[in-house]
XYZ file of C-alpha atoms in Angstrom:
374
model
C 0.143 0.034 0.260
C 3.010 2.651 1.385
C 4.472 2.107 -3.059
C 1.216 3.935 -4.044
C 2.085 6.590 -2.099
C 4.842 7.488 -4.364
C 2.705 8.059 -6.681
C 1.176 11.820 -7.841
C -2.906 12.162 -7.368
C -5.385 11.626 -10.521
C -5.764 15.532 -10.082
C -4.811 18.316 -8.280
C -8.110 19.415 -7.458
C -8.334 15.596 -5.557
C -5.499 16.269 -2.942
C -6.843 16.543 0.829
C -8.006 19.393 2.166
C -5.149 20.632 4.687
C -7.389 20.764 7.441
C -8.566 17.351 7.224
C -4.759 16.188 6.921
C -4.914 18.042 10.079
C -7.757 15.482 11.677
C -6.021 12.727 9.850
C -2.532 13.403 11.129
C -3.946 14.741 14.844
C -4.153 10.738 16.010
C 0.120 11.003 16.050
C -0.115 13.611 19.253
C 1.157 11.446 22.192
C 2.605 8.628 19.919
C 5.433 7.641 21.004
C 8.390 8.321 18.829
C 11.961 7.386 19.602
C 14.834 9.306 18.330
C 18.058 7.724 17.593
C 20.093 11.482 16.756
C 20.749 10.458 12.958
C 18.491 12.948 10.794
C 18.274 10.387 7.750
C 16.754 7.424 9.524
C 14.623 9.765 12.100
C 13.379 11.582 8.821
C 12.483 8.463 6.788
C 10.740 7.298 10.192
C 8.467 9.711 10.213
C 7.873 9.569 7.058
C 6.516 6.240 7.282
C 4.797 7.107 9.980
C 2.675 9.481 8.121
C 1.920 7.292 5.083
C 0.634 4.414 7.351
C -1.819 7.121 9.459
C -2.948 8.059 5.816
C -3.403 4.711 4.863
C -5.253 3.602 8.033
C -7.464 6.677 7.972
C -8.272 6.185 4.397
C -10.017 9.028 1.889
C -6.530 9.248 0.086
C -6.823 10.535 -3.710
C -6.340 7.919 -6.470
C -2.681 7.708 -7.744
C -2.341 8.772 -11.540
C -2.159 5.804 -13.988
C 1.340 5.736 -15.118
C 1.343 7.854 -18.657
C -0.837 10.441 -17.458
C 1.511 12.698 -15.992
C 5.789 13.741 -15.883
C 7.612 14.093 -13.027
C 9.879 17.185 -14.207
C 12.883 17.466 -12.322
C 15.518 15.130 -13.535
C 15.599 12.559 -10.810
C 13.104 13.794 -9.445
C 14.727 16.182 -7.272
C 13.237 18.169 -5.098
C 9.750 16.984 -5.616
C 8.017 15.738 -2.095
C 8.292 11.835 -0.953
C 4.781 11.537 0.000
C 3.892 12.782 -3.518
C -0.016 11.632 -3.781
C -0.680 14.328 -1.034
C 2.440 15.972 -2.190
C 3.873 16.353 1.551
C 7.309 16.762 2.439
C 7.870 16.142 6.327
C 10.246 17.212 9.081
C 10.585 16.612 12.619
C 10.812 19.383 14.864
C 12.776 19.224 18.596
C 14.760 21.133 20.971
C 16.268 24.450 20.396
C 15.871 28.319 20.203
C 14.525 27.766 16.333
C 14.294 25.545 13.866
C 16.238 25.738 10.293
C 13.698 24.420 7.498
C 15.824 23.129 5.106
C 14.565 21.944 1.811
C 16.567 20.528 -1.214
C 16.673 21.449 -4.695
C 13.593 23.593 -5.335
C 12.469 27.160 -3.948
C 9.395 26.506 -2.342
C 7.534 29.606 -2.246
C 7.831 29.853 -6.933
C 5.330 28.643 -8.938
C 8.375 26.418 -10.363
C 6.423 23.004 -11.704
C 7.518 19.817 -10.326
C 4.341 17.226 -11.843
C 2.826 18.091 -14.931
C 0.003 16.242 -16.824
C -0.747 14.944 -19.805
C -4.409 17.040 -19.238
C -2.261 20.550 -19.038
C -2.765 20.048 -15.317
C 0.654 20.857 -13.220
C 1.455 20.558 -9.432
C 4.290 23.292 -8.859
C 6.900 23.948 -5.411
C 4.346 26.273 -3.806
C 1.363 23.641 -3.801
C 3.868 21.257 -2.225
C 2.291 20.636 1.961
C 5.072 20.969 5.012
C 4.159 18.938 8.039
C 6.385 19.748 10.894
C 5.959 16.918 13.690
C 7.137 18.162 17.269
C 8.928 15.620 18.920
C 10.024 16.462 22.911
C 13.386 14.663 22.870
C 13.161 13.909 26.665
C 9.649 11.722 26.271
C 10.514 10.826 22.982
C 6.426 11.831 22.045
C 5.246 13.185 19.257
C 3.523 16.741 20.732
C 2.017 18.723 17.723
C 1.673 18.633 14.544
C 1.599 21.992 12.256
C 0.849 21.858 8.614
C 1.840 25.252 6.895
C 2.230 26.401 3.458
C 4.700 27.922 1.787
C 3.284 31.474 1.401
C 2.097 31.076 5.468
C 6.182 31.015 5.735
C 6.933 33.308 3.876
C 4.242 35.747 4.804
C 5.237 35.050 8.880
C 9.012 34.031 9.192
C 10.859 35.966 5.524
C 12.215 34.751 2.087
C 13.534 31.499 2.099
C 18.035 32.216 1.530
C 19.029 32.607 -1.955
C 21.354 29.032 -2.570
C 24.433 29.786 -5.137
C 24.314 27.400 -7.700
C 24.218 27.690 -11.156
C 20.289 27.703 -12.907
C 18.493 25.779 -15.352
C 14.895 26.147 -16.540
C 13.113 22.606 -18.112
C 11.051 22.848 -21.036
C 8.976 19.594 -21.514
C 8.493 17.992 -24.488
C 4.687 18.414 -23.676
C 4.603 22.518 -22.590
C 6.938 22.954 -26.171
C 4.468 21.373 -28.560
C 1.691 23.216 -27.233
C 3.183 26.706 -27.673
C 4.483 25.287 -31.752
C 0.974 24.154 -31.457
C -0.666 27.626 -31.340
C -1.520 30.026 -34.621
C 1.435 32.365 -33.448
C 3.979 29.751 -32.059
C 4.796 32.228 -28.911
C 3.914 31.804 -25.701
C 3.932 35.839 -24.613
C 3.119 38.095 -22.274
C 3.074 42.053 -21.469
C 5.785 43.588 -19.608
C 5.565 43.794 -15.846
C 3.415 46.514 -14.086
C 6.023 47.515 -12.402
C 8.639 48.707 -14.982
C 5.228 50.039 -17.685
C 6.590 53.434 -17.061
C 9.842 53.260 -18.424
C 8.579 51.613 -22.253
C 8.525 52.582 -25.499
C 7.287 52.207 -28.700
C 10.445 53.527 -30.735
C 13.765 51.615 -32.053
C 16.934 52.688 -30.445
C 19.003 55.561 -31.580
C 21.929 55.120 -33.808
C 25.836 54.462 -31.795
C 23.940 52.867 -28.942
C 25.195 50.039 -27.769
C 23.875 46.766 -26.712
C 25.478 46.727 -23.273
C 24.922 50.520 -22.580
C 22.379 51.616 -19.740
C 19.120 51.529 -20.017
C 17.054 55.094 -20.925
C 13.576 55.879 -19.130
C 11.207 56.010 -21.904
C 13.479 54.201 -24.157
C 13.041 50.523 -23.388
C 11.189 48.913 -25.903
C 7.565 47.481 -24.841
C 7.270 43.576 -25.312
C 4.700 44.270 -28.106
C 6.959 45.749 -30.157
C 9.801 42.723 -29.729
C 6.613 40.388 -30.003
C 5.588 41.759 -33.498
C 9.322 41.786 -34.321
C 9.633 37.993 -33.410
C 6.796 36.572 -35.041
C 7.557 38.243 -38.612
C 11.531 38.188 -38.410
C 13.092 35.874 -36.102
C 10.487 32.320 -36.559
C 11.198 30.559 -38.997
C 14.726 31.765 -39.709
C 17.604 29.319 -39.571
C 20.788 29.626 -36.872
C 23.989 27.445 -38.411
C 24.327 23.847 -37.415
C 27.011 24.407 -34.215
C 27.164 23.764 -30.384
C 24.314 25.680 -28.072
C 26.191 28.015 -26.902
C 27.647 29.449 -30.429
C 23.889 29.489 -31.434
C 22.880 31.468 -28.162
C 25.829 33.982 -29.602
C 24.898 33.960 -32.857
C 20.671 34.298 -31.554
C 21.947 36.854 -29.333
C 23.624 39.033 -33.114
C 20.366 37.829 -35.082
C 18.098 39.978 -32.242
C 19.835 42.739 -31.704
C 20.013 43.326 -35.471
C 16.347 43.079 -35.749
C 16.177 45.772 -32.484
C 18.723 48.188 -34.868
C 21.740 47.803 -32.773
C 24.504 46.702 -34.907
C 27.244 44.873 -32.479
C 30.485 44.651 -32.750
C 32.323 40.793 -32.156
C 33.749 42.325 -28.898
C 29.919 43.142 -27.735
C 28.638 39.788 -28.028
C 32.006 38.103 -26.376
C 31.940 40.774 -23.360
C 28.586 38.645 -21.273
C 26.595 39.951 -18.648
C 23.432 40.389 -17.467
C 20.732 40.665 -19.186
C 22.263 40.159 -22.492
C 21.137 42.951 -24.065
C 21.064 45.115 -21.258
C 19.999 48.242 -23.118
C 17.028 46.648 -23.903
C 16.965 44.163 -20.201
C 16.753 41.605 -22.466
C 18.074 37.706 -21.713
C 18.358 35.613 -25.123
C 18.634 31.935 -25.022
C 18.527 29.115 -27.306
C 15.973 25.837 -26.413
C 17.290 23.097 -28.747
C 17.287 20.261 -25.663
C 14.954 20.654 -22.993
C 17.563 22.518 -20.843
C 17.965 25.763 -20.716
C 21.244 26.836 -18.977
C 20.294 30.538 -16.773
C 23.859 31.138 -15.771
C 24.059 33.007 -12.534
C 20.710 34.483 -11.959
C 17.067 33.002 -12.254
C 13.683 34.289 -12.176
C 12.987 31.892 -9.036
C 14.599 34.060 -7.046
C 13.678 38.072 -7.325
C 17.193 40.039 -7.225
C 17.774 43.315 -7.721
C 20.263 43.844 -10.727
C 23.404 46.499 -9.844
C 23.128 47.196 -13.875
C 19.982 48.525 -13.451
C 17.591 48.684 -10.319
C 14.816 49.881 -11.539
C 14.366 46.296 -12.879
C 14.715 42.899 -11.075
C 15.162 39.205 -12.307
C 11.138 39.093 -12.212
C 10.981 42.068 -14.333
C 14.017 41.422 -16.860
C 12.364 40.299 -20.220
C 13.369 36.802 -21.751
C 13.469 35.382 -25.464
C 13.823 31.910 -25.783
C 13.702 30.733 -29.040
C 12.700 27.229 -29.600
C 14.712 25.850 -31.755
C 15.035 22.641 -34.003
C 18.232 20.879 -32.606
C 18.815 19.511 -36.165
C 18.070 21.903 -38.610
C 19.006 25.155 -36.948
C 15.231 26.788 -37.356
C 13.582 28.826 -35.136
C 10.327 27.064 -35.033
C 8.739 29.196 -31.845
C 9.726 31.334 -29.407
C 8.426 32.785 -25.456
C 8.799 36.174 -24.420
C 7.984 37.484 -21.503
C 8.637 38.398 -18.081
C 10.556 36.645 -15.706
C 7.865 36.349 -13.749
C 5.764 34.114 -15.772
C 8.625 31.603 -16.778
C 7.917 29.100 -13.720
C 4.301 29.005 -14.326
C 4.695 27.146 -17.415
C 8.600 25.562 -16.672
C 10.678 23.805 -13.777
C 13.541 25.450 -12.478
C 16.088 23.392 -11.238
C 20.051 23.161 -10.529
C 22.704 21.766 -11.787
C 24.011 20.136 -8.471
C 21.577 19.463 -5.346
C 21.435 22.717 -3.419
C 19.512 23.688 -0.580
C 16.878 26.843 0.615
C 16.569 27.566 4.317
C 14.308 29.506 6.572
C 14.823 29.662 10.249
C 11.656 29.508 12.424
C 11.245 29.778 16.029
C 10.776 27.595 18.535
C 8.260 29.221 20.461
C 6.167 29.515 16.989
C 6.024 25.316 17.311
C 5.703 25.294 21.175
C 2.366 27.212 21.819
C 0.612 24.268 19.744
C 1.419 21.825 22.036
C -1.302 18.389 21.747
C -2.880 20.295 18.490
C -3.033 20.079 15.365
C -2.965 22.912 12.801
C -2.955 24.607 9.972
C -1.820 27.461 9.103
C -2.757 29.086 12.485
C -3.535 33.096 13.068
C -0.183 33.990 15.245
């Protein structure tokens, strides 16, 4: 029976409401739970106990049939172990604070973790955190506290940003969905926070792609969209490694926007690629897109132009045929929308951390609660 807990639910709507989870897990309160002192061993035992308790209580979602979903992060990194109820479990013991560590995902983002063939998805911010407070003297479970990622951020602050090389996964299902549109482009308008900085006029001659943007002279994404649809989609990038194709794409886009970049400018790098337009340019000819040092998964102000953040920087991702080099379609949007359709991953294991005062958990002794008022 426990095997089915590793399957996602048949749909997001089938998840048990967290208030009901509290009722079902309240039977754990007062139960003996001997602590071995080994974090992984105790964590695995608690996860097994939660799974067995939920199974015995009944009313679980039906598991999704194989072939109807895809676990998007490679090797399922960062996806909750108790997938049927989309739960991560944690043991809280003693000390002045509890250091919550979440591996391989930023919990407070909408980065897709499980994608269903019917278009639904489960994202990082859908995960339910189940904390069991265990008394280190009596070895009894004192409370069960279920929290949402939004609640944690609202009450205790943002999760810390790890240092990693950021990547984005565009699944074949999502890629084909974009390419099958009448206009093969996934498009969103500029972020509301930068609307006053925008223009419909192409840049003047003599301006470098790396020059600081000028207020009122940054092209609206609607203008760039028309250029992409008319002059970029359908063109060919020569057969070459993805990195070199990226430089070729940057050159092509720069020229379409009215710039005349030199080879030195193209090799200079920087974020975003076309700084004068706050536009980051990427080629997608395999599921993984390298984002580099910055990612919209974590909001961060940019030293190059503080009026923009990683959420409002504009992304142009050319969906390119790997063999022919032909640009088949595109993604054009502020960074804040990427996670709604695609999945953020790191090229190695990483953790996001958030400290929660121990006094928060101690006030719920003898109770099972969900997102309590404090």
